[in-house]
Amino acid sequence: MKTNDVILQTTTKVVFFIIFLFSIHIFFAGHYSPGGGFVGGLLTTGAIVLLLLAFDLKTVQKALPFNFTIMTGIGLLLALGTASGSIFFDVPFFTHAFSHFNLPLFGETSLHTAMIFDAGVYLVVVGAAITMIQTIGGDT
Amino acid sequence: MTVLANSLIVLTIVVGVIFTLVTVIGILRFPDVYTRAHAASKSATLGVLSILLGVFFHFWFNEGHFSIQLILGIVFLFITSPIGGHLMSRAAYLSGVKPTVLTVGDDLAEVVKKARQNQLPPREDE
């Protein structure tokens, strides 16, 4: 019989953004409170999985036109680039650096290169998990 | 003022725990899946919301920490928990779970029957 998912789909359109914004919050707050790249990536994966449950595999691919395999590669390159960037400053591999900057909107902000490494972890987690789920869920 | 704030915290948490306990009794005592879903999705939602509200008040009044995450959790549970009950009841109905013999009205039965007849050709996976 014809399925009628209007309640699930309408709720998903609201709830997706709540989960996604919370995952971004967890990702950025990871330096000072529980969270970080891995948990943030898993939460983003959960939001995309909710979209996959409520809508079609093709619809989600159209709404989020990313190649998740390439996203995994970009994340690995980011992590490796952050780690090997320290070589150019004549310090050991994986040495991080941080400093305080006066950004126009945020005021005094402490920026750390561990953030870029965390972004790499985030992209790897999202890319790998979504690739697995799409591969298992799809026909091809 | 502190006594008033603390009694508000205690009151919300106690109400939440009582509602959660009522949920458990309802799930054990009710006869079929629909009445159980009714108990679980309504009173458990209110119970957990009330407990979260009490925790939010505690951190706000006693620790001076206004927790946005708890408010987000309250809103999120309030949106999603009834949807979960709805989806589980619907899945149970469409897979043929019979309601209890005490049921007097079933409006969805005619709609489902008509939809199954109109469907051409009949699928085998139902």
CSV table of C-alpha atoms in Angstrom, one decimal:
chain,number,residue,atom,x,y,z
A,1,MET,CA,0.0,0.0,0.0
A,2,LYS,CA,1.0,3.6,-0.6
A,3,THR,CA,3.1,4.9,2.3
A,4,ASN,CA,2.3,8.3,3.8
A,5,ASP,CA,5.3,9.6,5.7
A,6,VAL,CA,4.3,13.3,6.0
A,7,ILE,CA,4.7,13.4,9.8
A,8,LEU,CA,8.1,11.8,9.7
A,9,GLN,CA,9.4,13.9,6.8
A,10,THR,CA,8.1,17.2,8.3
A,11,THR,CA,9.7,16.4,11.7
A,12,THR,CA,13.0,15.4,10.0
A,13,LYS,CA,13.2,18.8,8.2
A,14,VAL,CA,13.2,20.5,11.6
A,15,VAL,CA,15.2,17.9,13.7
A,16,PHE,CA,18.0,17.6,11.1
A,17,PHE,CA,19.1,21.2,11.7
A,18,ILE,CA,18.9,20.8,15.5
A,19,ILE,CA,21.2,17.7,15.4
A,20,PHE,CA,23.5,19.3,12.8
A,21,LEU,CA,24.0,22.5,14.7
A,22,PHE,CA,24.5,20.5,17.9
A,23,SER,CA,27.2,18.5,16.2
A,24,ILE,CA,28.9,21.7,15.0
A,25,HIS,CA,28.8,23.0,18.6
A,26,ILE,CA,30.3,19.7,20.0
A,27,PHE,CA,33.0,19.9,17.3
A,28,PHE,CA,34.1,23.5,18.2
A,29,ALA,CA,33.7,23.0,21.9
A,30,GLY,CA,35.9,19.9,21.9
A,31,HIS,CA,39.0,21.7,23.2
A,32,TYR,CA,37.5,22.8,26.5
A,33,SER,CA,34.6,20.5,27.2
A,34,PRO,CA,33.7,16.9,26.2
A,35,GLY,CA,33.3,16.4,22.5
A,36,GLY,CA,35.6,16.9,19.5
A,37,GLY,CA,36.0,15.7,16.0
A,38,PHE,CA,34.9,12.0,16.5
A,39,VAL,CA,31.7,12.7,18.4
A,40,GLY,CA,30.9,15.7,16.2
A,41,GLY,CA,31.4,13.5,13.1
A,42,LEU,CA,29.2,10.8,14.5
A,43,LEU,CA,26.4,13.3,15.3
A,44,THR,CA,26.5,14.7,11.8
A,45,THR,CA,26.4,11.1,10.5
A,46,GLY,CA,23.3,10.5,12.7
A,47,ALA,CA,21.6,13.6,11.2
A,48,ILE,CA,22.3,12.4,7.6
A,49,VAL,CA,21.1,8.9,8.6
A,50,LEU,CA,17.8,10.5,9.8
A,51,LEU,CA,17.5,12.1,6.4
A,52,LEU,CA,18.1,8.7,4.8
A,53,LEU,CA,15.4,7.1,6.9
A,54,ALA,CA,12.8,9.7,6.1
A,55,PHE,CA,13.6,10.2,2.4
A,56,ASP,CA,15.1,8.3,-0.5
A,57,LEU,CA,18.7,7.4,-1.0
A,58,LYS,CA,18.7,9.3,-4.3
A,59,THR,CA,17.0,12.4,-2.8
A,60,VAL,CA,19.6,12.6,-0.1
A,61,GLN,CA,22.4,12.3,-2.6
A,62,LYS,CA,20.8,15.1,-4.6
A,63,ALA,CA,20.4,17.3,-1.4
A,64,LEU,CA,23.9,16.7,-0.2
A,65,PRO,CA,25.9,16.3,-3.5
A,66,PHE,CA,29.2,15.2,-1.9
A,67,ASN,CA,31.3,12.2,-2.8
A,68,PHE,CA,31.8,10.8,0.7
A,69,THR,CA,34.8,8.7,-0.4
A,70,ILE,CA,36.6,11.8,-1.5
A,71,MET,CA,35.6,13.5,1.7
A,72,THR,CA,37.4,10.7,3.6
A,73,GLY,CA,40.5,11.4,1.6
A,74,ILE,CA,40.4,15.1,2.2
A,75,GLY,CA,40.1,14.5,5.9
A,76,LEU,CA,43.1,12.2,5.9
A,77,LEU,CA,45.1,14.8,3.9
A,78,LEU,CA,44.1,17.6,6.4
A,79,ALA,CA,45.3,15.5,9.4
A,80,LEU,CA,48.5,14.5,7.6
A,81,GLY,CA,49.1,18.1,6.4
A,82,THR,CA,48.7,19.5,10.0
A,83,ALA,CA,51.1,16.9,11.4
A,84,SER,CA,53.8,17.3,8.7
A,85,GLY,CA,53.5,21.1,8.6
A,86,SER,CA,55.6,21.3,11.7
A,87,ILE,CA,58.6,20.0,9.7
A,88,PHE,CA,58.9,23.3,7.9
A,89,PHE,CA,59.4,25.1,11.2
A,90,ASP,CA,62.3,22.9,12.3
A,91,VAL,CA,60.3,21.2,15.2
A,92,PRO,CA,59.4,17.6,15.7
A,93,PHE,CA,56.6,15.9,13.7
A,94,PHE,CA,53.1,16.6,15.1
A,95,THR,CA,54.1,19.7,17.0
A,96,HIS,CA,51.1,22.0,17.3
A,97,ALA,CA,51.1,25.8,17.6
A,98,PHE,CA,48.6,28.2,18.9
A,99,SER,CA,48.3,32.0,19.4
A,100,HIS,CA,45.7,34.6,20.3
A,101,PHE,CA,44.2,36.7,17.5
A,102,ASN,CA,41.8,39.6,17.6
A,103,LEU,CA,39.1,38.6,15.2
A,104,PRO,CA,36.6,41.3,14.1
A,105,LEU,CA,33.4,39.6,15.3
A,106,PHE,CA,34.6,37.2,18.0
A,107,GLY,CA,37.1,39.5,19.8
A,108,GLU,CA,40.1,37.9,21.5
A,109,THR,CA,40.1,34.3,20.2
A,110,SER,CA,42.7,31.5,20.8
A,111,LEU,CA,43.3,29.6,17.5
A,112,HIS,CA,45.1,26.3,17.6
A,113,THR,CA,46.3,24.0,14.8
A,114,ALA,CA,44.8,21.0,16.6
A,115,MET,CA,41.5,22.4,15.3
A,116,ILE,CA,42.6,21.6,11.7
A,117,PHE,CA,43.6,18.1,12.8
A,118,ASP,CA,40.2,17.7,14.4
A,119,ALA,CA,38.5,18.9,11.2
A,120,GLY,CA,40.4,16.1,9.4
A,121,VAL,CA,39.1,13.5,12.0
A,122,TYR,CA,35.5,14.9,11.5
A,123,LEU,CA,35.7,14.6,7.7
A,124,VAL,CA,37.1,11.1,7.9
A,125,VAL,CA,34.4,9.9,10.4
A,126,VAL,CA,31.5,11.4,8.4
A,127,GLY,CA,32.9,10.2,5.0
A,128,ALA,CA,33.6,6.7,6.2
A,129,ALA,CA,30.4,6.1,8.1
A,130,ILE,CA,28.1,7.5,5.3
A,131,THR,CA,30.0,5.5,2.7
A,132,MET,CA,29.4,2.3,4.7
A,133,ILE,CA,25.7,3.1,5.1
A,134,GLN,CA,25.2,4.1,1.5
A,135,THR,CA,27.0,1.0,0.3
A,136,ILE,CA,25.0,-1.4,2.5
A,137,GLY,CA,21.7,0.4,1.8
A,138,GLY,CA,22.0,0.9,-1.9
A,139,ASP,CA,21.4,-1.6,-4.7
A,140,THR,CA,24.7,-1.3,-6.4
B,1,MET,CA,14.5,32.7,48.0
B,2,THR,CA,16.9,29.8,48.1
B,3,VAL,CA,14.2,27.7,49.8
B,4,LEU,CA,11.7,28.6,47.1
B,5,ALA,CA,14.2,27.8,44.3
B,6,ASN,CA,15.2,24.5,45.9
B,7,SER,CA,11.6,23.4,46.4
B,8,LEU,CA,10.9,24.3,42.7
B,9,ILE,CA,13.8,22.0,41.7
B,10,VAL,CA,12.6,19.2,44.1
B,11,LEU,CA,9.0,19.5,42.9
B,12,THR,CA,9.8,19.2,39.1
B,13,ILE,CA,12.1,16.3,39.7
B,14,VAL,CA,9.6,14.5,41.9
B,15,VAL,CA,6.8,15.0,39.4
B,16,GLY,CA,9.1,13.7,36.6
B,17,VAL,CA,10.0,10.6,38.6
B,18,ILE,CA,6.3,9.9,39.5
B,19,PHE,CA,5.3,10.3,35.8
B,20,THR,CA,8.1,7.9,34.7
B,21,LEU,CA,6.9,5.4,37.3
B,22,VAL,CA,3.4,5.7,36.1
B,23,THR,CA,4.7,5.0,32.6
B,24,VAL,CA,6.3,1.7,33.7
B,25,ILE,CA,3.1,0.6,35.5
B,26,GLY,CA,1.1,1.5,32.3
B,27,ILE,CA,3.4,-0.5,30.1
B,28,LEU,CA,3.0,-3.5,32.4
B,29,ARG,CA,-0.7,-3.3,32.9
B,30,PHE,CA,-2.2,-2.2,29.6
B,31,PRO,CA,-3.6,-5.0,27.3
B,32,ASP,CA,-2.3,-4.3,23.8
B,33,VAL,CA,0.4,-2.4,21.9
B,34,TYR,CA,-1.6,0.7,21.2
B,35,THR,CA,-2.6,1.5,24.7
B,36,ARG,CA,1.0,0.7,25.8
B,37,ALA,CA,2.3,3.2,23.1
B,38,HIS,CA,-0.2,5.7,24.5
B,39,ALA,CA,1.3,5.3,28.0
B,40,ALA,CA,4.9,5.2,26.9
B,41,SER,CA,4.9,8.2,24.5
B,42,LYS,CA,2.8,10.6,26.6
B,43,SER,CA,3.7,10.2,30.2
B,44,ALA,CA,7.4,9.2,29.6
B,45,THR,CA,7.8,12.4,27.6
B,46,LEU,CA,6.4,14.5,30.3
B,47,GLY,CA,8.4,12.7,33.0
B,48,VAL,CA,11.7,13.1,31.3
B,49,LEU,CA,11.0,16.7,30.3
B,50,SER,CA,10.2,17.5,34.0
B,51,ILE,CA,13.4,15.9,35.2
B,52,LEU,CA,15.4,17.8,32.6
B,53,LEU,CA,13.7,21.0,33.7
B,54,GLY,CA,14.6,20.3,37.3
B,55,VAL,CA,18.2,19.7,36.4
B,56,PHE,CA,18.2,22.9,34.4
B,57,PHE,CA,16.8,24.9,37.3
B,58,HIS,CA,19.4,23.3,39.7
B,59,PHE,CA,22.3,24.4,37.5
B,60,TRP,CA,20.7,27.8,36.9
B,61,PHE,CA,19.9,28.7,40.5
B,62,ASN,CA,22.6,26.9,42.5
B,63,GLU,CA,25.6,26.8,40.1
B,64,GLY,CA,24.8,30.0,38.1
B,65,HIS,CA,25.2,28.1,34.8
B,66,PHE,CA,22.4,28.7,32.2
B,67,SER,CA,22.6,25.5,30.2
B,68,ILE,CA,21.5,25.9,26.6
B,69,GLN,CA,22.1,22.2,26.0
B,70,LEU,CA,19.4,21.2,28.5
B,71,ILE,CA,16.9,23.5,26.8
B,72,LEU,CA,17.8,22.1,23.5
B,73,GLY,CA,17.3,18.6,24.9
B,74,ILE,CA,13.9,19.5,26.3
B,75,VAL,CA,12.8,20.9,22.9
B,76,PHE,CA,14.3,17.9,21.0
B,77,LEU,CA,12.6,15.3,23.2
B,78,PHE,CA,9.3,17.2,23.0
B,79,ILE,CA,9.4,17.1,19.2
B,80,THR,CA,10.8,13.6,18.7
B,81,SER,CA,9.2,11.4,21.4
B,82,PRO,CA,5.6,11.5,20.2
B,83,ILE,CA,6.8,11.0,16.6
B,84,GLY,CA,8.5,7.8,17.8
B,85,GLY,CA,5.2,6.6,19.4
B,86,HIS,CA,3.3,7.4,16.3
B,87,LEU,CA,5.7,5.6,14.0
B,88,MET,CA,5.8,2.5,16.2
B,89,SER,CA,2.0,2.3,16.5
B,90,ARG,CA,1.6,2.8,12.7
B,91,ALA,CA,4.2,0.1,11.9
B,92,ALA,CA,2.4,-2.2,14.4
B,93,TYR,CA,-1.0,-1.5,12.7
B,94,LEU,CA,0.2,-2.0,9.2
B,95,SER,CA,1.9,-5.2,10.0
B,96,GLY,CA,-1.4,-6.6,11.3
B,97,VAL,CA,-1.2,-6.4,15.1
B,98,LYS,CA,-4.8,-6.7,16.4
B,99,PRO,CA,-6.1,-4.2,19.0
B,100,THR,CA,-7.6,-5.5,22.2
B,101,VAL,CA,-11.2,-6.9,22.2
B,102,LEU,CA,-12.3,-4.0,24.2
B,103,THR,CA,-11.8,-1.7,21.2
B,104,VAL,CA,-15.1,-0.1,20.0
B,105,GLY,CA,-14.0,1.9,16.9
B,106,ASP,CA,-11.4,1.4,14.2
B,107,ASP,CA,-11.6,4.1,11.5
B,108,LEU,CA,-8.2,3.2,9.9
B,109,ALA,CA,-9.3,-0.3,9.0
B,110,GLU,CA,-11.5,0.8,6.1
B,111,VAL,CA,-8.9,3.2,4.7
B,112,VAL,CA,-6.2,0.4,4.8
B,113,LYS,CA,-8.6,-2.1,3.2
B,114,LYS,CA,-9.5,0.3,0.4
B,115,ALA,CA,-5.9,1.2,-0.2
B,116,ARG,CA,-4.9,-2.5,-0.4
B,117,GLN,CA,-7.7,-3.2,-2.9
B,118,ASN,CA,-6.8,-0.2,-5.2
B,119,GLN,CA,-3.2,-1.3,-5.4
B,120,LEU,CA,-2.4,-3.0,-8.7
B,121,PRO,CA,-0.9,-5.5,-8.9
B,122,PRO,CA,-0.9,-6.9,-5.3
B,123,ARG,CA,2.6,-7.0,-3.9
B,124,GLU,CA,3.8,-10.2,-2.3
B,125,ASP,CA,5.8,-8.7,0.5
B,126,GLU,CA,2.8,-7.6,2.5
